[in-house]
């Protein structure tokens, strides 16, 4: 399975199905690719409806006939646009096209419903995408029940966790590997991923990617 950080919170997972989380490409100054450069996706998972997470989601869903996975209120809006959508809520697990999505808490805000993160199970691997969130001990639930093989954690501060909190989140989630996201897209969320790596220490393997870079699970 190839996993690519596209910049900001956008993550592309290419396995037995292709999944994109929080596509934000066209208006993203740090994006590695435009929507036209994204391969066909089967599923689009949305953590919340702030513009920097949802802006390209519906257009991409229409292009590819992809299924949107989202909080109930966002799924209803997708459905109104004729998009196949699977609504859910925190605590729920659904299976879509062979991929499992468990919706977990994110401590943040949104226009519609409640923001969330996901534990995605695909091809025997568990990937946690935290969405936009502050630090919460609820992340220990992710650690106890799901023990992710790989996590994507925001480190940019101002709107999410900073490097100190995110390092604690890596510990709470017991993740094996972690990629920092949601930083250096704009000046207000500047952060040093090397500082994050130093703070995580031996609790997890920190993999610092540049937008567009991939890793294999
Ligand atoms: Ni947000
Ligand atoms: Mn955001």
XYZ file of N, CA, C and O and ligand atoms in Angstrom:
870
model
N 0.849 -1.193 0.000
C 0.000 0.000 0.000
C 0.886 1.244 0.000
O 1.809 1.355 0.792
N 0.575 2.151 -0.937
C 1.348 3.395 -0.999
C 0.514 4.525 -0.404
O -0.652 4.689 -0.744
N 1.137 5.303 0.458
C 0.449 6.392 1.145
C 1.222 7.682 0.897
O 2.422 7.752 1.148
N 0.507 8.676 0.385
C 1.147 9.923 -0.023
C 0.552 11.096 0.742
O -0.677 11.251 0.784
N 1.423 11.898 1.335
C 0.963 13.163 1.927
C 0.970 14.203 0.822
O 2.011 14.496 0.237
N -0.214 14.755 0.523
C -0.337 15.707 -0.580
C -0.144 17.146 -0.112
O -0.147 18.069 -0.923
N 0.025 17.342 1.187
C 0.144 18.676 1.774
C -1.052 18.959 2.656
O -2.137 18.433 2.454
N -0.844 19.808 3.677
C -1.868 20.163 4.663
C -2.438 18.885 5.308
O -1.673 18.117 5.872
N -3.743 18.631 5.206
C -4.287 17.406 5.814
C -4.663 16.372 4.763
O -5.320 15.373 5.078
N -4.273 16.596 3.531
C -4.677 15.709 2.427
C -3.756 14.502 2.326
O -2.539 14.658 2.188
N -4.371 13.333 2.410
C -3.623 12.076 2.380
C -4.262 11.150 1.355
O -5.480 10.961 1.348
N -3.433 10.586 0.496
C -3.893 9.640 -0.518
C -3.393 8.241 -0.155
O -2.192 8.050 0.053
N -4.319 7.306 -0.047
C -3.992 5.918 0.297
C -4.322 5.055 -0.910
O -5.483 4.980 -1.333
N -3.307 4.422 -1.478
C -3.512 3.575 -2.655
C -3.235 2.126 -2.286
O -2.081 1.738 -2.087
N -4.310 1.366 -2.137
C -4.199 -0.046 -1.814
C -5.168 -0.821 -2.678
O -5.283 -0.558 -3.879
N -5.891 -1.776 -2.080
C -6.882 -2.529 -2.851
C -8.007 -1.615 -3.331
O -8.684 -1.911 -4.322
N -8.208 -0.512 -2.623
C -9.012 0.605 -3.135
C -8.222 1.891 -2.884
O -7.295 1.908 -2.059
N -8.587 2.920 -3.614
C -7.924 4.216 -3.425
C -8.810 5.124 -2.572
O -9.987 5.303 -2.856
N -8.190 5.678 -1.529
C -8.904 6.539 -0.579
C -8.160 7.861 -0.492
O -6.932 7.886 -0.408
N -8.914 8.955 -0.497
C -8.296 10.242 -0.198
C -9.001 10.833 1.011
O -10.220 10.736 1.138
N -8.209 11.385 1.920
C -8.758 12.047 3.100
C -8.546 13.554 2.939
O -7.445 14.002 2.610
N -9.607 14.323 3.164
C -9.553 15.789 3.202
C -8.853 16.417 1.996
O -7.855 17.144 2.148
N -9.388 16.176 0.803
C -8.730 16.758 -0.379
C -8.837 18.281 -0.404
O -9.919 18.841 -0.439
N -7.687 18.925 -0.378
C -7.571 20.395 -0.417
C -6.337 20.684 -1.267
O -5.209 20.661 -0.768
N -6.566 20.878 -2.543
C -5.456 20.923 -3.487
C -5.431 22.213 -4.297
O -4.403 22.886 -4.383
N -6.542 22.566 -4.902
C -6.548 23.698 -5.833
C -6.182 25.009 -5.143
O -5.480 25.841 -5.710
N -6.679 25.228 -3.936
C -6.448 26.486 -3.217
C -5.333 26.356 -2.173
O -5.128 27.267 -1.376
N -4.662 25.229 -2.162
C -3.646 24.951 -1.138
C -2.265 25.375 -1.655
O -1.742 24.758 -2.577
N -1.675 26.421 -1.062
C -0.383 26.893 -1.563
C 0.745 25.865 -1.422
O 1.769 25.974 -2.098
N 0.539 24.870 -0.564
C 1.577 23.857 -0.341
C 1.244 22.522 -1.005
O 1.952 21.539 -0.802
N 0.187 22.480 -1.789
C -0.234 21.194 -2.363
C 0.781 20.680 -3.376
O 1.349 21.447 -4.156
N 0.986 19.375 -3.344
C 1.923 18.757 -4.260
C 1.296 18.523 -5.631
O 1.998 18.425 -6.630
N -0.010 18.409 -5.671
C -0.683 18.096 -6.935
C -1.991 18.860 -7.041
O -2.592 19.227 -6.029
N -2.430 19.042 -8.248
C -3.768 19.547 -8.506
C -4.726 18.349 -8.593
O -4.287 17.201 -8.732
N -6.015 18.647 -8.545
C -7.014 17.577 -8.611
C -6.823 16.735 -9.875
O -6.944 15.504 -9.843
N -6.479 17.393 -10.985
C -6.319 16.668 -12.259
C -5.181 15.652 -12.208
O -5.111 14.751 -13.048
N -4.282 15.797 -11.227
C -3.144 14.874 -11.109
C -3.398 13.756 -10.087
O -2.501 12.955 -9.811
N -4.604 13.731 -9.541
C -4.952 12.684 -8.576
C -5.538 11.493 -9.342
O -6.423 11.678 -10.183
N -5.050 10.278 -9.056
C -5.632 9.110 -9.722
C -7.083 8.902 -9.275
O -7.528 9.516 -8.300
N -7.765 8.059 -9.996
C -9.168 7.766 -9.644
C -9.250 7.291 -8.193
O -8.497 6.423 -7.777
N -10.148 7.902 -7.442
C -10.336 7.472 -6.055
C -11.702 6.805 -5.900
O -12.665 7.144 -6.588
N -11.745 5.820 -4.994
C -12.989 5.085 -4.730
C -13.764 5.703 -3.581
O -14.986 5.650 -3.545
N -13.020 6.244 -2.612
C -13.638 6.747 -1.383
C -12.967 8.063 -0.991
O -11.734 8.193 -1.070
N -13.791 9.011 -0.550
C -13.285 10.281 -0.047
C -13.771 10.431 1.384
O -14.983 10.497 1.630
N -12.850 10.461 2.321
C -13.213 10.621 3.732
C -12.974 12.071 4.136
O -11.917 12.639 3.841
N -13.959 12.656 4.806
C -13.899 14.067 5.182
C -13.976 14.160 6.708
O -14.877 13.597 7.329
N -13.016 14.903 7.293
C -13.002 15.003 8.764
C -13.909 16.117 9.282
O -14.418 16.025 10.389
N -14.062 17.183 8.491
C -14.975 18.283 8.860
C -15.045 19.222 7.676
O -14.269 19.087 6.718
N -15.981 20.180 7.750
C -16.226 20.970 6.533
C -15.586 22.355 6.548
O -16.080 23.262 5.881
N -14.481 22.537 7.247
C -13.677 23.741 7.010
C -13.079 23.643 5.610
O -12.771 22.546 5.132
N -12.910 24.830 4.999
C -12.520 24.869 3.579
C -11.219 24.119 3.309
O -11.051 23.528 2.238
N -10.295 24.178 4.254
C -8.990 23.557 4.029
C -9.031 22.034 4.186
O -7.979 21.380 4.211
N -10.253 21.477 4.260
C -10.403 20.016 4.339
C -11.388 19.469 3.318
O -11.307 18.309 2.917
N -12.327 20.329 2.910
C -13.430 19.820 2.086
C -13.473 20.451 0.691
O -14.249 20.016 -0.156
N -12.619 21.433 0.432
C -12.869 22.285 -0.743
C -12.911 21.524 -2.063
O -13.659 21.893 -2.954
N -12.115 20.461 -2.216
C -12.128 19.723 -3.482
C -12.882 18.391 -3.383
O -12.905 17.620 -4.352
N -13.502 18.129 -2.253
C -14.061 16.792 -2.019
C -15.239 16.472 -2.937
O -15.278 15.391 -3.554
N -16.196 17.384 -3.044
C -17.403 17.057 -3.805
C -17.098 16.992 -5.305
O -17.619 16.128 -6.012
N -16.239 17.898 -5.784
C -15.882 17.869 -7.213
C -15.164 16.562 -7.559
O -15.415 15.957 -8.610
N -14.281 16.135 -6.668
C -13.553 14.881 -6.901
C -14.513 13.684 -6.845
O -14.404 12.747 -7.644
N -15.462 13.736 -5.925
C -16.448 12.652 -5.811
C -17.260 12.541 -7.097
O -17.517 11.436 -7.604
N -17.638 13.685 -7.646
C -18.422 13.683 -8.894
C -17.570 13.202 -10.069
O -18.048 12.462 -10.929
N -16.309 13.604 -10.110
C -15.427 13.192 -11.206
C -15.300 11.681 -11.283
O -15.341 11.091 -12.363
N -15.131 11.062 -10.086
C -14.798 9.638 -10.044
C -15.972 8.744 -9.651
O -15.824 7.521 -9.596
N -17.126 9.329 -9.357
C -18.217 8.519 -8.826
C -17.839 7.879 -7.504
O -18.278 6.774 -7.170
N -17.012 8.578 -6.738
C -16.511 8.044 -5.471
C -17.567 8.186 -4.371
O -18.469 9.013 -4.458
N -17.409 7.371 -3.358
C -18.293 7.439 -2.189
C -17.678 8.350 -1.139
O -16.504 8.203 -0.797
N -18.467 9.283 -0.645
C -18.019 10.154 0.440
C -18.352 9.497 1.778
O -19.482 9.035 1.990
N -17.370 9.451 2.671
C -17.582 9.021 4.054
C -17.432 10.268 4.920
O -16.416 10.963 4.833
N -18.451 10.557 5.717
C -18.416 11.797 6.488
C -19.416 11.746 7.631
O -20.315 10.895 7.660
N -19.260 12.689 8.537
C -20.254 12.952 9.557
C -21.631 13.107 8.907
O -21.739 13.646 7.804
N -22.651 12.638 9.590
C -24.015 12.623 9.045
C -24.397 13.905 8.307
O -24.846 13.864 7.155
N -24.197 15.054 8.947
C -24.677 16.316 8.369
C -23.964 16.660 7.061
O -24.546 17.275 6.167
N -22.688 16.300 6.960
C -21.938 16.557 5.725
C -22.358 15.550 4.649
O -22.489 15.897 3.469
N -22.606 14.317 5.063
C -23.056 13.288 4.119
C -24.400 13.668 3.505
O -24.637 13.425 2.307
N -25.280 14.273 4.293
C -26.577 14.712 3.762
C -26.362 15.743 2.657
O -26.982 15.684 1.588
N -25.441 16.693 2.896
C -25.159 17.723 1.884
C -24.584 17.101 0.615
O -24.929 17.509 -0.501
N -23.710 16.115 0.771
C -23.162 15.425 -0.399
C -24.282 14.723 -1.163
O -24.350 14.795 -2.398
N -25.174 14.074 -0.418
C -26.301 13.373 -1.042
C -27.192 14.311 -1.836
O -27.681 13.970 -2.917
N -27.362 15.519 -1.321
C -28.187 16.510 -2.022
C -27.574 16.923 -3.355
O -28.270 17.418 -4.239
N -26.273 16.715 -3.491
C -25.603 17.028 -4.768
C -25.485 15.792 -5.654
O -24.759 15.804 -6.651
N -26.151 14.720 -5.251
C -26.149 13.512 -6.072
C -24.952 12.621 -5.876
O -24.709 11.699 -6.659
N -24.176 12.890 -4.810
C -22.978 12.094 -4.519
C -23.371 10.915 -3.632
O -24.170 11.073 -2.697
N -22.808 9.740 -3.909
C -23.007 8.596 -3.017
C -22.304 8.908 -1.704
O -21.107 9.194 -1.693
N -23.043 8.881 -0.612
C -22.445 9.282 0.659
C -22.855 8.325 1.763
O -24.005 7.889 1.829
N -21.886 7.998 2.624
C -22.130 7.159 3.790
C -21.948 8.031 5.025
O -20.832 8.362 5.415
N -23.056 8.401 5.625
C -22.991 9.203 6.841
C -22.785 8.329 8.064
O -23.190 7.161 8.082
N -22.157 8.896 9.069
C -21.932 8.142 10.304
C -21.702 9.143 11.426
O -21.886 10.337 11.246
N -21.293 8.641 12.575
C -21.013 9.549 13.684
C -19.948 8.927 14.576
O -19.559 7.772 14.394
N -19.485 9.697 15.530
C -18.355 9.273 16.361
C -18.713 7.989 17.118
O -19.785 7.876 17.705
N -17.791 7.024 17.055
C -18.013 5.717 17.667
C -18.386 4.665 16.646
O -18.228 3.467 16.895
N -18.881 5.100 15.499
C -19.341 4.159 14.488
C -18.218 3.587 13.643
O -17.168 4.202 13.479
N -18.463 2.378 13.137
C -17.573 1.761 12.162
C -18.423 1.308 10.981
O -19.477 0.689 11.180
N -17.985 1.639 9.780
C -18.676 1.160 8.587
C -17.649 0.548 7.638
O -16.459 0.847 7.716
N -18.137 -0.316 6.763
C -17.263 -0.874 5.731
C -17.749 -0.377 4.384
O -18.942 -0.457 4.073
N -16.839 0.181 3.626
C -17.159 0.721 2.305
C -16.152 0.156 1.309
O -14.946 0.387 1.448
N -16.631 -0.610 0.337
C -15.762 -1.136 -0.730
C -14.548 -1.890 -0.148
O -13.439 -1.798 -0.661
N -14.753 -2.554 0.984
C -13.679 -3.358 1.577
C -12.793 -2.609 2.555
O -11.926 -3.205 3.188
N -12.994 -1.310 2.695
C -12.229 -0.527 3.672
C -13.121 -0.241 4.882
O -14.308 0.031 4.727
N -12.520 -0.316 6.073
C -13.284 -0.026 7.287
C -12.943 1.371 7.797
O -11.762 1.735 7.868
N -13.968 2.092 8.173
C -13.788 3.439 8.717
C -14.403 3.494 10.109
O -15.601 3.266 10.253
N -13.577 3.769 11.096
C -14.074 4.012 12.443
C -13.932 5.500 12.713
O -12.836 6.059 12.602
N -15.048 6.134 13.035
C -15.026 7.577 13.275
C -14.717 7.836 14.742
O -15.374 7.289 15.624
N -13.699 8.658 14.988
C -13.278 8.941 16.360
C -13.311 10.445 16.623
O -13.382 11.265 15.710
N -13.228 10.782 17.891
C -13.396 12.172 18.300
C -12.259 13.066 17.803
O -11.096 12.690 17.836
N -12.618 14.258 17.362
C -11.658 15.349 17.201
C -12.211 16.535 17.984
O -13.417 16.780 17.964
N -11.334 17.234 18.668
C -11.762 18.387 19.464
C -11.458 19.641 18.656
O -10.314 20.089 18.561
N -12.497 20.185 18.031
C -12.323 21.250 17.035
C -13.699 21.856 16.785
O -14.627 21.624 17.578
N -13.871 22.594 15.696
C -15.185 23.129 15.331
C -15.459 22.810 13.872
O -14.576 22.332 13.154
N -16.692 23.080 13.442
C -17.034 22.862 12.031
C -18.339 23.594 11.757
O -19.013 24.031 12.686
N -18.684 23.734 10.482
C -19.964 24.353 10.115
C -21.097 23.341 10.285
O -22.208 23.701 10.654
N -20.800 22.068 9.965
C -21.847 21.041 9.939
C -21.466 19.880 10.839
O -20.368 19.324 10.706
N -22.367 19.501 11.726
C -22.097 18.349 12.582
C -20.874 18.588 13.449
O -20.535 19.713 13.794
N -20.188 17.513 13.792
C -19.028 17.586 14.683
C -17.789 17.141 13.911
O -17.874 16.202 13.121
N -16.662 17.788 14.134
C -15.446 17.304 13.473
C -15.029 15.934 14.012
O -15.403 15.556 15.120
N -14.243 15.227 13.234
C -13.860 13.863 13.621
C -12.486 13.516 13.077
O -11.890 14.260 12.301
N -12.005 12.370 13.532
C -10.866 11.706 12.925
C -11.324 10.330 12.492
O -12.472 9.932 12.748
N -10.451 9.598 11.830
C -10.787 8.240 11.383
C -9.665 7.270 11.712
O -8.486 7.611 11.583
N -10.056 6.066 12.070
C -9.144 4.927 11.979
C -9.604 4.142 10.758
O -10.742 3.648 10.719
N -8.743 4.083 9.760
C -9.068 3.408 8.503
C -8.329 2.073 8.488
O -7.111 2.028 8.689
N -9.081 1.001 8.282
C -8.462 -0.315 8.180
C -8.553 -0.765 6.726
O -9.649 -0.901 6.175
N -7.386 -0.945 6.121
C -7.330 -1.346 4.710
C -6.178 -2.329 4.533
O -5.063 -2.061 4.986
N -6.463 -3.419 3.875
C -5.435 -4.415 3.545
C -4.640 -4.824 4.793
O -3.416 -4.986 4.749
N -5.346 -4.959 5.923
C -4.720 -5.454 7.152
C -3.936 -4.411 7.930
O -3.333 -4.725 8.952
N -3.932 -3.157 7.467
C -3.210 -2.088 8.173
C -4.199 -1.075 8.733
O -5.256 -0.836 8.152
N -3.815 -0.485 9.864
C -4.666 0.535 10.477
C -3.976 1.895 10.400
O -2.830 2.050 10.832
N -4.704 2.831 9.864
C -4.184 4.192 9.668
C -5.113 5.162 10.395
O -6.321 5.173 10.156
N -4.526 5.953 11.282
C -5.297 6.960 12.018
C -5.030 8.331 11.417
O -3.874 8.751 11.328
N -6.089 8.998 10.981
C -6.002 10.391 10.545
C -6.755 11.206 11.590
O -7.967 11.042 11.751
N -6.054 12.065 12.290
C -6.644 12.749 13.447
C -7.573 13.888 13.057
O -8.318 14.392 13.906
N -7.534 14.327 11.787
C -8.279 15.526 11.428
C -7.671 16.738 12.105
O -6.490 16.742 12.458
N -8.465 17.779 12.281
C -8.016 18.936 13.060
C -8.456 18.691 14.490
O -9.643 18.490 14.758
N -7.534 18.742 15.415
C -7.914 18.483 16.808
C -6.895 19.055 17.778
O -5.702 19.156 17.454
N -7.391 19.430 18.945
C -6.516 19.640 20.075
C -6.207 18.296 20.700
O -6.762 17.260 20.315
N -5.300 18.314 21.651
C -4.969 17.072 22.355
C -6.129 16.667 23.256
O -6.706 17.502 23.956
N -6.468 15.402 23.236
C -7.489 14.884 24.146
C -7.101 13.473 24.580
O -6.551 12.700 23.791
N -7.410 13.180 25.832
C -7.094 11.830 26.334
C -7.920 10.753 25.643
O -7.608 9.568 25.764
N -8.973 11.190 24.929
C -9.728 10.209 24.154
C -8.829 9.492 23.143
O -9.169 8.403 22.674
N -7.715 10.105 22.799
C -6.780 9.440 21.880
C -6.236 8.141 22.475
O -5.778 7.268 21.747
N -6.309 8.024 23.798
C -5.901 6.752 24.420
C -6.820 5.609 23.972
O -6.398 4.452 23.940
N -8.067 5.957 23.644
C -8.991 4.934 23.130
C -8.481 4.395 21.800
O -8.496 3.184 21.548
N -8.001 5.299 20.957
C -7.415 4.872 19.679
C -6.248 3.925 19.941
O -6.110 2.885 19.292
N -5.432 4.273 20.926
C -4.285 3.431 21.265
C -4.690 2.070 21.797
O -4.174 1.035 21.371
N -5.654 2.067 22.728
C -6.044 0.805 23.367
C -6.774 -0.123 22.413
O -6.569 -1.336 22.425
N -7.650 0.425 21.595
C -8.499 -0.420 20.749
C -7.922 -0.675 19.359
O -8.198 -1.705 18.764
N -7.149 0.245 18.838
C -6.765 0.141 17.418
C -5.263 0.125 17.169
O -4.832 -0.344 16.113
N -4.450 0.656 18.070
C -2.991 0.644 17.929
C -2.567 0.844 16.465
O -2.151 -0.109 15.797
N -2.650 2.051 15.968
C -2.418 2.270 14.532
C -1.010 1.883 14.070
O -0.033 2.048 14.802
N -0.953 1.382 12.855
C 0.352 1.164 12.225
C 0.959 2.497 11.809
O 2.182 2.653 11.785
N 0.095 3.432 11.471
C 0.542 4.735 10.980
C -0.481 5.785 11.380
O -1.689 5.532 11.293
N -0.011 6.935 11.818
C -0.919 8.031 12.163
C -0.507 9.311 11.457
O 0.684 9.551 11.220
N -1.497 10.121 11.150
C -1.275 11.475 10.655
C -1.786 12.434 11.716
O -2.982 12.439 12.028
N -0.875 13.231 12.284
C -1.222 14.130 13.385
C -0.897 15.578 13.017
O 0.210 15.859 12.532
N -1.834 16.493 13.289
C -1.544 17.908 13.031
C -0.605 18.465 14.080
O -0.732 18.163 15.272
N 0.340 19.307 13.634
C 1.333 19.880 14.569
C 1.422 21.399 14.481
O 2.238 22.008 15.163
N 0.614 22.039 13.638
C 0.832 23.448 13.303
C 0.422 24.473 14.332
O 0.667 25.660 14.169
N -0.251 24.035 15.411
C -0.769 24.944 16.441
C -1.787 25.924 15.841
O -2.240 25.750 14.727
N -2.160 26.904 16.612
C -3.198 27.911 16.319
C -4.586 27.294 16.147
O -5.504 27.635 16.845
N -4.755 26.364 15.181
C -6.058 25.724 14.960
C -6.082 24.272 15.448
O -7.140 23.638 15.439
N -4.922 23.753 15.782
C -4.805 22.330 16.165
C -3.727 22.182 17.241
O -3.187 23.165 17.731
N -3.362 20.958 17.502
C -2.252 20.661 18.402
C -0.963 21.315 17.906
O -0.774 21.514 16.707
N -0.080 21.628 18.858
C 1.277 22.030 18.510
C 2.200 20.810 18.634
O 1.719 19.690 18.875
N 3.484 21.019 18.476
C 4.405 19.875 18.474
C 4.432 19.150 19.824
O 4.570 17.925 19.873
N 4.293 19.905 20.908
C 4.326 19.286 22.240
C 3.099 18.401 22.440
O 3.199 17.246 22.877
N 1.935 18.956 22.117
C 0.702 18.178 22.260
C 0.687 16.986 21.304
O 0.261 15.884 21.674
N 1.132 17.208 20.086
C 1.111 16.127 19.091
C 2.055 14.991 19.488
O 1.776 13.821 19.228
N 3.162 15.337 20.129
C 4.071 14.286 20.613
C 3.370 13.444 21.678
O 3.513 12.217 21.731
N 2.582 14.113 22.531
C 1.812 13.377 23.542
C 0.734 12.521 22.857
O 0.459 11.389 23.272
N 0.138 13.047 21.789
C -0.861 12.282 21.035
C -0.251 11.024 20.422
O -0.888 9.968 20.383
N 0.972 11.136 19.966
C 1.652 9.951 19.415
C 1.780 8.878 20.500
O 1.595 7.684 20.245
N 2.051 9.334 21.717
C 2.172 8.408 22.851
C 0.799 7.806 23.199
O 0.667 6.591 23.354
N -0.216 8.643 23.317
C -1.562 8.163 23.667
C -2.083 7.141 22.663
O -2.765 6.186 23.034
N -1.815 7.372 21.386
C -2.380 6.506 20.342
C -1.550 5.238 20.116
O -1.977 4.367 19.361
N -0.379 5.185 20.762
C 0.506 4.016 20.642
C 0.817 3.700 19.169
O 0.975 2.535 18.774
N 0.853 4.729 18.369
C 1.072 4.519 16.945
C 2.500 4.040 16.683
O 3.436 4.438 17.385
N 2.659 3.185 15.694
C 4.003 2.685 15.382
C 4.787 3.718 14.588
O 5.966 3.936 14.821
N 4.110 4.334 13.626
C 4.739 5.364 12.794
C 3.830 6.578 12.787
O 2.609 6.447 12.886
N 4.415 7.748 12.634
C 3.604 8.964 12.608
C 4.181 9.961 11.607
O 5.399 10.161 11.536
N 3.270 10.559 10.849
C 3.631 11.612 9.901
C 2.975 12.915 10.372
O 1.752 12.966 10.535
N 3.760 13.966 10.611
C 3.169 15.255 10.993
C 2.537 15.946 9.788
O 3.094 15.897 8.687
N 1.369 16.560 10.028
C 0.648 17.263 8.967
C 0.099 18.593 9.496
O 0.279 18.918 10.655
N -0.586 19.323 8.599
C -1.278 20.570 8.986
C -0.302 21.579 9.585
O -0.560 22.161 10.639
N 0.825 21.790 8.878
C 1.796 22.803 9.290
C 2.497 23.344 8.045
O 2.552 22.683 7.009
N 2.977 24.602 8.188
C 3.754 25.272 7.133
C 2.993 25.468 5.822
O 3.613 25.756 4.802
N 1.675 25.326 5.868
C 0.868 25.632 4.687
C 0.811 27.144 4.490
O 0.864 27.634 3.355
N 0.672 27.855 5.626
C 0.676 29.316 5.670
C 1.489 29.744 6.898
O 1.676 28.947 7.824
N 1.919 31.021 6.929
C 2.720 31.477 8.095
C 2.068 31.250 9.461
O 2.788 30.928 10.418
N 0.738 31.392 9.634
C 0.202 31.219 11.010
C 0.349 29.812 11.588
O 0.182 29.642 12.791
N 0.617 28.827 10.766
C 0.755 27.467 11.311
C 2.149 26.908 11.031
O 2.309 25.743 10.697
N 3.144 27.771 11.227
C 4.510 27.291 11.069
C 4.893 26.402 12.256
O 4.563 26.693 13.400
N 5.552 25.330 11.944
C 6.026 24.411 12.983
C 7.253 23.684 12.459
O 7.475 23.600 11.239
N 8.049 23.185 13.386
C 9.280 22.487 13.024
C 9.087 20.983 13.217
O 9.028 20.504 14.358
N 8.983 20.225 12.133
C 8.757 18.785 12.279
C 9.922 18.071 12.957
O 9.723 17.029 13.581
N 11.120 18.649 12.848
C 12.272 18.034 13.527
C 12.122 18.157 15.054
O 12.537 17.263 15.788
N 11.541 19.257 15.494
C 11.259 19.418 16.923
C 10.224 18.379 17.372
O 10.342 17.771 18.447
N 9.213 18.162 16.535
C 8.216 17.119 16.824
C 8.901 15.760 16.940
O 8.656 15.001 17.892
N 9.786 15.475 16.007
C 10.495 14.190 16.018
C 11.311 14.024 17.306
O 11.308 12.957 17.928
N 11.962 15.102 17.710
C 12.776 15.054 18.928
C 11.886 14.798 20.156
O 12.228 14.019 21.037
N 10.721 15.439 20.174
C 9.809 15.287 21.321
C 9.186 13.880 21.377
O 8.933 13.356 22.455
N 8.921 13.292 20.227
C 8.348 11.929 20.205
C 9.393 10.920 20.684
O 9.062 9.946 21.363
N 10.641 11.191 20.346
C 11.724 10.323 20.795
C 11.538 8.897 20.328
O 11.284 8.653 19.143
N 11.619 7.951 21.261
C 11.507 6.541 20.879
C 10.083 6.003 21.018
O 9.850 4.806 20.926
N 9.122 6.899 21.236
C 7.721 6.452 21.387
C 7.121 5.974 20.062
O 6.194 5.161 20.040
N 7.624 6.522 18.960
C 7.132 6.136 17.632
C 8.175 6.540 16.595
O 9.043 7.375 16.869
N 8.067 5.929 15.432
C 8.937 6.330 14.328
C 8.307 7.532 13.622
O 7.216 7.414 13.056
N 8.960 8.667 13.676
C 8.448 9.867 13.009
C 8.985 9.905 11.584
O 10.200 9.830 11.365
N 8.074 10.006 10.640
C 8.454 10.072 9.233
C 8.058 11.454 8.715
O 6.871 11.783 8.648
N 9.059 12.271 8.423
C 8.801 13.626 7.929
C 8.778 13.580 6.408
O 9.773 13.251 5.766
N 7.616 13.866 5.858
C 7.463 13.861 4.407
C 7.379 15.292 3.905
O 6.934 16.188 4.615
N 7.763 15.494 2.662
C 7.449 16.726 1.970
C 6.147 16.499 1.208
O 5.857 15.356 0.820
N 5.355 17.548 0.975
C 4.134 17.334 0.192
C 4.441 16.615 -1.128
O 5.362 16.997 -1.845
N 3.712 15.560 -1.363
C 3.910 14.760 -2.571
C 4.741 13.513 -2.342
O 4.785 12.636 -3.202
N 5.394 13.419 -1.190
C 6.205 12.237 -0.898
C 5.341 11.103 -0.326
O 4.347 11.351 0.354
N 5.786 9.887 -0.578
C 5.038 8.696 -0.200
C 5.827 7.825 0.757
O 7.054 7.911 0.834
N 5.092 6.965 1.441
C 5.710 5.863 2.172
C 4.921 4.595 1.857
O 3.803 4.677 1.302
N 5.500 3.458 2.172
C 4.835 2.189 1.905
C 4.557 1.464 3.211
O 5.399 1.419 4.104
N 3.375 0.918 3.327
C 2.994 0.153 4.511
C 2.795 -1.293 4.113
O 2.216 -1.558 3.066
Ni -10.503 22.957 10.792
Mn -7.649 22.729 9.129
